[in-house]
JSON list of C-alpha atoms in Angstrom, two decimals:
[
{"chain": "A", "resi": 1, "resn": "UNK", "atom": "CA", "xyz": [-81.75, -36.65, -19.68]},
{"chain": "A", "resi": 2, "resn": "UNK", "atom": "CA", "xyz": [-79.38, -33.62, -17.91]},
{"chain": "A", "resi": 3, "resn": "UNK", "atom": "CA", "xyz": [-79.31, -31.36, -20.84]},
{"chain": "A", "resi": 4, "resn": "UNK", "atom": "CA", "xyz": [-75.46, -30.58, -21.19]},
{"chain": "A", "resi": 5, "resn": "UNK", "atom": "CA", "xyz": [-74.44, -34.56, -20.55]},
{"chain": "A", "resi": 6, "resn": "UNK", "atom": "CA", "xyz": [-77.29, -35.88, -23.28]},
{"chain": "A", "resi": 7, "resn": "UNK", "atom": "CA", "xyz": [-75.95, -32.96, -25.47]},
{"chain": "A", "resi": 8, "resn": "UNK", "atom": "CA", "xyz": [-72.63, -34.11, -25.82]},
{"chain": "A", "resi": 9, "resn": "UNK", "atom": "CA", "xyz": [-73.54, -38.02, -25.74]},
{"chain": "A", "resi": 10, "resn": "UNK", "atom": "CA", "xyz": [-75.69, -37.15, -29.26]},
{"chain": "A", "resi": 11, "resn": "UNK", "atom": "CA", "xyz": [-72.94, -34.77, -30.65]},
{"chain": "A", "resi": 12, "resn": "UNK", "atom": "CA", "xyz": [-70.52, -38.17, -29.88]},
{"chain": "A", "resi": 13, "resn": "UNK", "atom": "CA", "xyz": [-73.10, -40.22, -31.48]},
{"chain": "A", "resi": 14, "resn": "UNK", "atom": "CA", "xyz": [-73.92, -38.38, -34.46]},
{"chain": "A", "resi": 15, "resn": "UNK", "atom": "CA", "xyz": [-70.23, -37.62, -35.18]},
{"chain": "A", "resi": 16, "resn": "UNK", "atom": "CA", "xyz": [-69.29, -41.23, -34.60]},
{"chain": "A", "resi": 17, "resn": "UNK", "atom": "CA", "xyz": [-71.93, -42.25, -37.66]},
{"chain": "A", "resi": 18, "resn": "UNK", "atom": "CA", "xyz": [-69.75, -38.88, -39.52]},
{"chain": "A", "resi": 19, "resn": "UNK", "atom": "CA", "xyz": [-66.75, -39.79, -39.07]},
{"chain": "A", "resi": 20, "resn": "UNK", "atom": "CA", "xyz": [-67.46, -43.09, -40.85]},
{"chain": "A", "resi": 21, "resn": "UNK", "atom": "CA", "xyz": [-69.38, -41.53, -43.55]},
{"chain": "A", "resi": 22, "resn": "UNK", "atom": "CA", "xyz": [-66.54, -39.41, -43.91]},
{"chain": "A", "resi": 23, "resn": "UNK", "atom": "CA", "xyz": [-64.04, -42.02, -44.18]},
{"chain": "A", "resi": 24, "resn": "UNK", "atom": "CA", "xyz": [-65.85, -44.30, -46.68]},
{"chain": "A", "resi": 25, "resn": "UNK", "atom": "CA", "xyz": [-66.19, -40.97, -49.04]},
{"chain": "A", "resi": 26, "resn": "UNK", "atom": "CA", "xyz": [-62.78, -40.21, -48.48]},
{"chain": "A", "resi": 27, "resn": "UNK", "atom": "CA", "xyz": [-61.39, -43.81, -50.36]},
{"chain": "A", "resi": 28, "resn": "UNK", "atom": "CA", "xyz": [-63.81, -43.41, -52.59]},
{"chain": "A", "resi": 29, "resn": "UNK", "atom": "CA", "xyz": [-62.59, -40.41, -53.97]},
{"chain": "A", "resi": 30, "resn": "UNK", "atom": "CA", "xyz": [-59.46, -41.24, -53.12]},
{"chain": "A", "resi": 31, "resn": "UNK", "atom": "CA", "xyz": [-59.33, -44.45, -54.92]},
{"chain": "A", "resi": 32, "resn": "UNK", "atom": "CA", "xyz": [-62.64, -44.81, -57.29]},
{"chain": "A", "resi": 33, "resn": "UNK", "atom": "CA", "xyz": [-61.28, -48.34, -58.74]},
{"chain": "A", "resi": 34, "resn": "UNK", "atom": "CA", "xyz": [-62.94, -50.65, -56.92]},
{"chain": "A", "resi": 35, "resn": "UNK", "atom": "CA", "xyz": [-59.99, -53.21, -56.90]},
{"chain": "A", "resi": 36, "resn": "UNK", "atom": "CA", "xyz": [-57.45, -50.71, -55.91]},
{"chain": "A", "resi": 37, "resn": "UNK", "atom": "CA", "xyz": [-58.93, -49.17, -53.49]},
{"chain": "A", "resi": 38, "resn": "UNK", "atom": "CA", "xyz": [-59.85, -52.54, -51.45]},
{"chain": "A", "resi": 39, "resn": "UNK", "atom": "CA", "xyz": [-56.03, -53.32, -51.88]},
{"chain": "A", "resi": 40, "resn": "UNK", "atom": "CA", "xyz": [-55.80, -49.50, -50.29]},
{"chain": "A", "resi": 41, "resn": "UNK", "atom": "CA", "xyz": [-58.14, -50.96, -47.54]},
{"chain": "A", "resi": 42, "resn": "UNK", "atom": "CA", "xyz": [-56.56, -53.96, -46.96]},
{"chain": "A", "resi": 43, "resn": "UNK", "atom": "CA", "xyz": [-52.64, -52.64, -47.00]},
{"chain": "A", "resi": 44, "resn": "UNK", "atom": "CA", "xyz": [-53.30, -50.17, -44.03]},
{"chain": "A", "resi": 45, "resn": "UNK", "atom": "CA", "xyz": [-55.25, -51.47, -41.29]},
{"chain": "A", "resi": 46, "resn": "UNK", "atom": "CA", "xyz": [-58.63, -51.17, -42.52]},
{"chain": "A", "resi": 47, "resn": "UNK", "atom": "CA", "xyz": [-60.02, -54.95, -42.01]},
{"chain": "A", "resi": 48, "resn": "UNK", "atom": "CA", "xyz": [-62.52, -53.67, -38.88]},
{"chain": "A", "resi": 49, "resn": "UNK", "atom": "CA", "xyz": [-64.04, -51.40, -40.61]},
{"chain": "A", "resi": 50, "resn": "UNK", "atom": "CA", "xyz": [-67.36, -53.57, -41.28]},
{"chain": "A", "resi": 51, "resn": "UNK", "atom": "CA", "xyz": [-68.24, -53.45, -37.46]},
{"chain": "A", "resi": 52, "resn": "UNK", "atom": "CA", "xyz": [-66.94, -50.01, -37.30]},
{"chain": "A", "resi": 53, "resn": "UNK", "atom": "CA", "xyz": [-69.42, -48.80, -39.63]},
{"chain": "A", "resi": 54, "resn": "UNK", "atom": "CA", "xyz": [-72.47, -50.94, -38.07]},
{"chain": "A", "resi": 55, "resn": "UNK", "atom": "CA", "xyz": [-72.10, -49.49, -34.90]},
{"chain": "A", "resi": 56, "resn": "UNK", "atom": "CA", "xyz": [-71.19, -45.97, -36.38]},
{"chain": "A", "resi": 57, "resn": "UNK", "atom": "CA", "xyz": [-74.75, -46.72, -37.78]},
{"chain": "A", "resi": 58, "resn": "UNK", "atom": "CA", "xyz": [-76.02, -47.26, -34.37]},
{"chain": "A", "resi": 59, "resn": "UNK", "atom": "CA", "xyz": [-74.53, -44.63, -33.06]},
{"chain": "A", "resi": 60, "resn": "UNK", "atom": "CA", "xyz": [-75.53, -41.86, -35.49]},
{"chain": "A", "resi": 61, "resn": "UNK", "atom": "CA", "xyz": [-79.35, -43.06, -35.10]},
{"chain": "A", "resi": 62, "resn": "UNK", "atom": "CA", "xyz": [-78.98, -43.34, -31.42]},
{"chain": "A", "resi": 63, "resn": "UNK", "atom": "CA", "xyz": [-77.59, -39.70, -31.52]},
{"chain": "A", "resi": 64, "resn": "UNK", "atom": "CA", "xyz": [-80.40, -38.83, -33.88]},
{"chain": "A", "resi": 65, "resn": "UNK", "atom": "CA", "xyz": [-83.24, -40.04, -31.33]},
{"chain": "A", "resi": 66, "resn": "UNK", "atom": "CA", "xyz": [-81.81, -38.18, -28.53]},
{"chain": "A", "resi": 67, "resn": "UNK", "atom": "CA", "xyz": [-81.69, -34.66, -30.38]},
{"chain": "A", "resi": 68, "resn": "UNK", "atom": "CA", "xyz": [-85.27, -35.52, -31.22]},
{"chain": "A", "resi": 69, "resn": "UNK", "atom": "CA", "xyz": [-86.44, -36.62, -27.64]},
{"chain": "A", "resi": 70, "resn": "UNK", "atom": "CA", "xyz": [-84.34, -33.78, -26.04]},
{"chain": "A", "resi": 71, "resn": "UNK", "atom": "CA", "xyz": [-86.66, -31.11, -28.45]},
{"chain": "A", "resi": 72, "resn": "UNK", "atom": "CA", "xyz": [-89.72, -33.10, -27.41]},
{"chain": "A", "resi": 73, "resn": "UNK", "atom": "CA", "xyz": [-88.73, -33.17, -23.33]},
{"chain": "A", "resi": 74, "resn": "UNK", "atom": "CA", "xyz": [-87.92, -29.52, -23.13]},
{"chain": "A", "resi": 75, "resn": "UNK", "atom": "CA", "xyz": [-90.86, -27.61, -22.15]},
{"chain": "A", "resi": 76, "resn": "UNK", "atom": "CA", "xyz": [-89.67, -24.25, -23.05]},
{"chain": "A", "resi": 77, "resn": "UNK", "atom": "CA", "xyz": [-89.07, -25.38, -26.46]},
{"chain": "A", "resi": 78, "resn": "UNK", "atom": "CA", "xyz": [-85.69, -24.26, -27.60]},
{"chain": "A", "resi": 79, "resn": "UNK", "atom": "CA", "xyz": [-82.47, -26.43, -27.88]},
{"chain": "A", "resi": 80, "resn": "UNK", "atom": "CA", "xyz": [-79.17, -26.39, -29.79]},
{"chain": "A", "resi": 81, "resn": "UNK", "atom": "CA", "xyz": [-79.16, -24.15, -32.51]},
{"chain": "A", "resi": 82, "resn": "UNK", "atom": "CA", "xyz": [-78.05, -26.39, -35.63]},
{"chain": "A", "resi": 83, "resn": "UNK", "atom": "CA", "xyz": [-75.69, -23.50, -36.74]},
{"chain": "A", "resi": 84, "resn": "UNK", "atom": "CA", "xyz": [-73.97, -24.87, -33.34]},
{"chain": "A", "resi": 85, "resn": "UNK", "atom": "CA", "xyz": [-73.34, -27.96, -34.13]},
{"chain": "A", "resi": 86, "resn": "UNK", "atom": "CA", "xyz": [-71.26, -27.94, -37.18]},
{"chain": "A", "resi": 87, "resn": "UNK", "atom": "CA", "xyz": [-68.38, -26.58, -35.35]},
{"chain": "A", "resi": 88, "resn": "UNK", "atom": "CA", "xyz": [-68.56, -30.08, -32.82]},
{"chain": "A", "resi": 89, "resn": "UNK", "atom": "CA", "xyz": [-68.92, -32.60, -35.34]},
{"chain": "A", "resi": 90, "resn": "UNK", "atom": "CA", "xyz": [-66.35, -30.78, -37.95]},
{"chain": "A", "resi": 91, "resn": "UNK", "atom": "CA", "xyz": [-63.11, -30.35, -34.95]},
{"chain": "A", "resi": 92, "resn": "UNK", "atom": "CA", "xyz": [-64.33, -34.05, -33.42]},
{"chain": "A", "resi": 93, "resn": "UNK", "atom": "CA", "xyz": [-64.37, -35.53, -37.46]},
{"chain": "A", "resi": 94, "resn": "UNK", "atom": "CA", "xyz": [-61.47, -34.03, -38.36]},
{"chain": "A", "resi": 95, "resn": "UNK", "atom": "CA", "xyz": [-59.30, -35.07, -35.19]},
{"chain": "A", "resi": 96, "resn": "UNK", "atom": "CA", "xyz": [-60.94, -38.24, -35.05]},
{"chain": "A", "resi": 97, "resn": "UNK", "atom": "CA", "xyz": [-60.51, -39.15, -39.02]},
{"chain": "A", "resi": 98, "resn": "UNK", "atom": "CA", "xyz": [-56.65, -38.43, -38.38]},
{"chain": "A", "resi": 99, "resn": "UNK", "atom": "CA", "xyz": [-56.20, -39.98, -35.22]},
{"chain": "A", "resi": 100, "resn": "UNK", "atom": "CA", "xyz": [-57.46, -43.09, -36.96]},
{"chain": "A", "resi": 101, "resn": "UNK", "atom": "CA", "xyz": [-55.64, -43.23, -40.42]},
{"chain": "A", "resi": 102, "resn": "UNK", "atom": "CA", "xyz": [-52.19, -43.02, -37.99]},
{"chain": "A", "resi": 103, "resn": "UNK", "atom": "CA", "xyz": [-53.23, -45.67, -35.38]},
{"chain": "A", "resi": 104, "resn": "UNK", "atom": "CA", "xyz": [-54.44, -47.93, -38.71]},
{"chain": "A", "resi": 105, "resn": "UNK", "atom": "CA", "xyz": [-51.24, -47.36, -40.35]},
{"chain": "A", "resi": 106, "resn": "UNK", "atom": "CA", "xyz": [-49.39, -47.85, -37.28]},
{"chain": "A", "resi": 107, "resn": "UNK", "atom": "CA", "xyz": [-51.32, -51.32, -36.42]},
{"chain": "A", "resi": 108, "resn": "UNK", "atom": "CA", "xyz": [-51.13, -52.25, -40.03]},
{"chain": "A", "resi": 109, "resn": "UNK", "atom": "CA", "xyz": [-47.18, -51.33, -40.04]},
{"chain": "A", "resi": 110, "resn": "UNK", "atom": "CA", "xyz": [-47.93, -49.42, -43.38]},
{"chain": "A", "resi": 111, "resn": "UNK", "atom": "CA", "xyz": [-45.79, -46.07, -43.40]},
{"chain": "A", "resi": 112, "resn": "UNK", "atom": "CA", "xyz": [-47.18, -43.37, -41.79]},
{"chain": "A", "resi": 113, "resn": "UNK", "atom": "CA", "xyz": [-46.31, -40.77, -44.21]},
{"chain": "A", "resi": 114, "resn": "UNK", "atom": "CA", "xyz": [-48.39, -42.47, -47.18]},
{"chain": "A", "resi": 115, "resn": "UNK", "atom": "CA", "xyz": [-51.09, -40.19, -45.17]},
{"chain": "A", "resi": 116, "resn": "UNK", "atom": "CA", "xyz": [-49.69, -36.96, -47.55]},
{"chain": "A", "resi": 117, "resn": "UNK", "atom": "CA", "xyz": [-49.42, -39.37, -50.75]},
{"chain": "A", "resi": 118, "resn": "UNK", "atom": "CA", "xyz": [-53.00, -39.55, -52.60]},
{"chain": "A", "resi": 119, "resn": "UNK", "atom": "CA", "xyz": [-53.99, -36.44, -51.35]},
{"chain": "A", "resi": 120, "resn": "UNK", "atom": "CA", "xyz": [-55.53, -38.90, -48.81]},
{"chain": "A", "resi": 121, "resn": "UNK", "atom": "CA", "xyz": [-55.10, -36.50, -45.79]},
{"chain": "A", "resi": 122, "resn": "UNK", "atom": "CA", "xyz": [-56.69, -33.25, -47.39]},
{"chain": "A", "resi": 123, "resn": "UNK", "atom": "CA", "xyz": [-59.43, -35.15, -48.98]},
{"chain": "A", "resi": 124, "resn": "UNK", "atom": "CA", "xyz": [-60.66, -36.80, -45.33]},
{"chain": "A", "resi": 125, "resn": "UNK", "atom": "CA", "xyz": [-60.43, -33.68, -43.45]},
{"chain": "A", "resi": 126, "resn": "UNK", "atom": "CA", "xyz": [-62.52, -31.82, -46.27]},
{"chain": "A", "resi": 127, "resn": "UNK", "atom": "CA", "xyz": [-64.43, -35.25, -46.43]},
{"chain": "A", "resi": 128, "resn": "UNK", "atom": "CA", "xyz": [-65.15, -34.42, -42.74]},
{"chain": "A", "resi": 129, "resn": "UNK", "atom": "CA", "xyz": [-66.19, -31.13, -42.89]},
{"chain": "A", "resi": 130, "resn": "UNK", "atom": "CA", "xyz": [-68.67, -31.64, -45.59]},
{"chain": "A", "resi": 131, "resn": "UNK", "atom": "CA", "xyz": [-70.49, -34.65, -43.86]},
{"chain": "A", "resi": 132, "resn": "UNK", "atom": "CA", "xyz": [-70.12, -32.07, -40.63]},
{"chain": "A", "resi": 133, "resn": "UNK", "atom": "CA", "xyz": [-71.94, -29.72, -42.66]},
{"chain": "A", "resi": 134, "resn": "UNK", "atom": "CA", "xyz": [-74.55, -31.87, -43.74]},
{"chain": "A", "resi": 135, "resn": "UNK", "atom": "CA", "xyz": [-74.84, -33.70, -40.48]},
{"chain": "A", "resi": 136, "resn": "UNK", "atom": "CA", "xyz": [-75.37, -30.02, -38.81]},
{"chain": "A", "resi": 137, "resn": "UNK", "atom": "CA", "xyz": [-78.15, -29.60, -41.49]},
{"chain": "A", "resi": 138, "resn": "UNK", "atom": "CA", "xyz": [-79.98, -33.14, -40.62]},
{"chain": "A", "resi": 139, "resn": "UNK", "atom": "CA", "xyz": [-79.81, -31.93, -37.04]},
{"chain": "A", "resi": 140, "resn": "UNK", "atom": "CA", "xyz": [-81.52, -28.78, -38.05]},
{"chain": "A", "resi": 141, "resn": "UNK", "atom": "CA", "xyz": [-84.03, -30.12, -40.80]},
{"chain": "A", "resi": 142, "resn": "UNK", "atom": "CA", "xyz": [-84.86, -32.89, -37.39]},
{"chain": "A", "resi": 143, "resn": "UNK", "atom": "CA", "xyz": [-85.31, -30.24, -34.63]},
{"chain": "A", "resi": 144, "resn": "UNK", "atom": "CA", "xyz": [-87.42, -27.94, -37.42]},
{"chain": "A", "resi": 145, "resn": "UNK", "atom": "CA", "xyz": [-89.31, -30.86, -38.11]},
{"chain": "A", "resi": 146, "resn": "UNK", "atom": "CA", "xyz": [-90.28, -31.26, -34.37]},
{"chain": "A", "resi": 147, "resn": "UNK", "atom": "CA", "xyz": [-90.88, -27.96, -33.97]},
{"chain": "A", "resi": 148, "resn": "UNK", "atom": "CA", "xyz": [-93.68, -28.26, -36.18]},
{"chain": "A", "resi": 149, "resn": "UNK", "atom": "CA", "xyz": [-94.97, -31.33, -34.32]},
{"chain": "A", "resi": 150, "resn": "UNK", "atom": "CA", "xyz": [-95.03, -29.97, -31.11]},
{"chain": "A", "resi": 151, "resn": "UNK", "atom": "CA", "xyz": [-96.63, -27.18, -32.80]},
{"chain": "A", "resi": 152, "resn": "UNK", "atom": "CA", "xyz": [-99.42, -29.35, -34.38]},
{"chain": "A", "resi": 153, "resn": "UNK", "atom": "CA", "xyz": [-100.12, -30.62, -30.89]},
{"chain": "A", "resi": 154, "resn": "UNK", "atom": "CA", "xyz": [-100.41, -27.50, -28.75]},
{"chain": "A", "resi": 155, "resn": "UNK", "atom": "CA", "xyz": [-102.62, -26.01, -31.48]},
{"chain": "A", "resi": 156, "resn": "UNK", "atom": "CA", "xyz": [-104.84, -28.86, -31.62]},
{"chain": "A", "resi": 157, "resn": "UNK", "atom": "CA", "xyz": [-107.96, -28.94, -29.42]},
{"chain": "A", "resi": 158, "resn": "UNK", "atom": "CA", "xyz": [-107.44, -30.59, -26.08]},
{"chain": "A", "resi": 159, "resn": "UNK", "atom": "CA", "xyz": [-108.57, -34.29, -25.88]},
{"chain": "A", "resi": 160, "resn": "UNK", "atom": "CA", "xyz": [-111.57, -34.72, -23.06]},
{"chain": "A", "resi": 161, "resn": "UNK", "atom": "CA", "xyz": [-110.89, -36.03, -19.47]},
{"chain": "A", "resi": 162, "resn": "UNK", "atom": "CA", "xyz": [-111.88, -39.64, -19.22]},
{"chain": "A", "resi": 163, "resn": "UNK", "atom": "CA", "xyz": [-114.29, -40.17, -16.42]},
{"chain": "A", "resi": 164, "resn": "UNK", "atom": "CA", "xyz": [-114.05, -43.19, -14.03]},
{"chain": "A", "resi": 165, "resn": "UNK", "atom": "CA", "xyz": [-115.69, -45.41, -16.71]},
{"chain": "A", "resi": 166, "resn": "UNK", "atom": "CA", "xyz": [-113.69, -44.30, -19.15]},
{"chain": "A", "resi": 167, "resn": "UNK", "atom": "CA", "xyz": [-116.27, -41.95, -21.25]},
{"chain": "A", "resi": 168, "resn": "UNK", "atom": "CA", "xyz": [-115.33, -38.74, -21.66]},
{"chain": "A", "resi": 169, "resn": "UNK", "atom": "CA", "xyz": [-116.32, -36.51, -18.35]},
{"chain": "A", "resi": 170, "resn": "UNK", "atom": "CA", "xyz": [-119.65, -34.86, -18.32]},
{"chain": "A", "resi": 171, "resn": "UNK", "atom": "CA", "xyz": [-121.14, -37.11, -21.49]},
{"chain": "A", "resi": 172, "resn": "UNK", "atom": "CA", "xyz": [-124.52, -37.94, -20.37]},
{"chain": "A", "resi": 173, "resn": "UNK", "atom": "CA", "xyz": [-125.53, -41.72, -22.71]},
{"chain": "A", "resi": 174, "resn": "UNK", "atom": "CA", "xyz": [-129.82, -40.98, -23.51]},
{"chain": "A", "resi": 175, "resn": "UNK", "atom": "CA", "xyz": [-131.20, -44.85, -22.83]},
{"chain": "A", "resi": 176, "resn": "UNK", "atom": "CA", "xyz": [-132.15, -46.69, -25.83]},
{"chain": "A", "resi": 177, "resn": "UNK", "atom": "CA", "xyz": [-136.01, -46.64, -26.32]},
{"chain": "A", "resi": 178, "resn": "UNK", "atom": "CA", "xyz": [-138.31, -49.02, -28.27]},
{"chain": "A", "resi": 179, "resn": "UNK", "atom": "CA", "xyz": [-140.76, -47.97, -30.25]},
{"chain": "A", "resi": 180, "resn": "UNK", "atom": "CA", "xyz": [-143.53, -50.82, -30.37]},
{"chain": "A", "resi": 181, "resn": "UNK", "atom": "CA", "xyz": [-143.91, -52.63, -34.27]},
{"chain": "A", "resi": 182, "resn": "UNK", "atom": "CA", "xyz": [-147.05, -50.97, -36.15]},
{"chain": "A", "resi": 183, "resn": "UNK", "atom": "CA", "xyz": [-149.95, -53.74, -37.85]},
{"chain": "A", "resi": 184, "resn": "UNK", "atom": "CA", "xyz": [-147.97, -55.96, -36.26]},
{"chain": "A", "resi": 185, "resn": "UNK", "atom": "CA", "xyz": [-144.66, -55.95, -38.92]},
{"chain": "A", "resi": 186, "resn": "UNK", "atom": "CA", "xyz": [-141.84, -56.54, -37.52]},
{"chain": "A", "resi": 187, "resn": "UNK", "atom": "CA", "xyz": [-138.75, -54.52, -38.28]},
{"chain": "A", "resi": 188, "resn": "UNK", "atom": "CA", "xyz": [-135.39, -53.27, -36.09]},
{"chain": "A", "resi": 189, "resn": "UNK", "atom": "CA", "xyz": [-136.16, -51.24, -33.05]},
{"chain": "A", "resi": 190, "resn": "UNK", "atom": "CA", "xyz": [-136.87, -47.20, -33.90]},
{"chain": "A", "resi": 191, "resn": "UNK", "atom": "CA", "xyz": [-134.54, -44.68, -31.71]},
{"chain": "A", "resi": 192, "resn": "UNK", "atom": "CA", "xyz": [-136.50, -42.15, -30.28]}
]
């Protein structure tokens, strides 16, 4: 994985999986009723959003896994600071929660301008900077956490090279010896 390139492919990823966090908390604090706010939903655009947020899912994991495997690959052992992410997936949540409340109103041909009514537009983008925040800290709780297991491994003692036979190289096997049965009782073989 090119560092910069797999860098911005998670930080799409993972903010992807926000944005959609971001909108679901945003109706739900938005509208708490259950009823209204699926009439909220439904009024504006809003009928994809079941395979939006599966591969939002996806994506988020998938983002997720290649922070992780980018730690684990890097040989010098640094990476993206978490402190730098928040900044990415707060402007790309933010522009991205907007960008889709107008298209969805626009599809749905709901007004545009029901965006200030609610307080629907200040609760997303604060909605989107507080699942930025805590997506920045899952990024840094994740590359802490492997960290520690790289850690774990370089501190452990090296495994032995396998020989040809596979037996560890330089591991001499003693041959099994019999010892002969005494009086004549019989009984498993002795090791000598």
């Amino acid at each position: 994985m090119s560092g910069h390139r797999g860098h911005r492919g998670a930080v799409l990823g993972i903010a992807a999986g926000g944005v959609l966090l971001g909108h679901w908390l945003t109706y739900r604090l938005v509208s708490p009723h259950p009823h209204a706010r699926e009439a909220l939903l439904a009024g504006t655009g809003h009928g994809y959003l079941g395979l939006a947020n599966d591969i939002g899912l996806v994506l988020a994991m998938a983002g997720l896994a290649s922070v992780a495997l980018g730690r684990l690959a890097d040989r010098r052992g640094v990476g993206a600071a978490p402190h730098g992410w928040f900044p990415q997936l707060a402007v790309f949540g933010v522009l991205a929660f907007v960008a889709m409340e107008v298209l969805e109103r626009m599809s749905s041909g709901a007004p545009v301008a029901e965006l200030l009514q609610h307080g629907l537009l200040p609760v997303g983008i604060a909605a989107q900077v507080a699942v930025a925040a805590l997506g920045a800290a899952v990024i840094g709780w994740l590359l802490r956490a492997v960290d520690r297991v790289r850690w774990a491994f370089a501190a452990a003692a090296p495994l032995p090279r396998l020989g040809a036979a596979g037996v560890p190289a330089g591991y001499r096997q003693t041959p099994l010896r019999l010892v002969p049965a005494a009086d004549g009782i019989r009984g498993p073989p002795a090791l000598r």
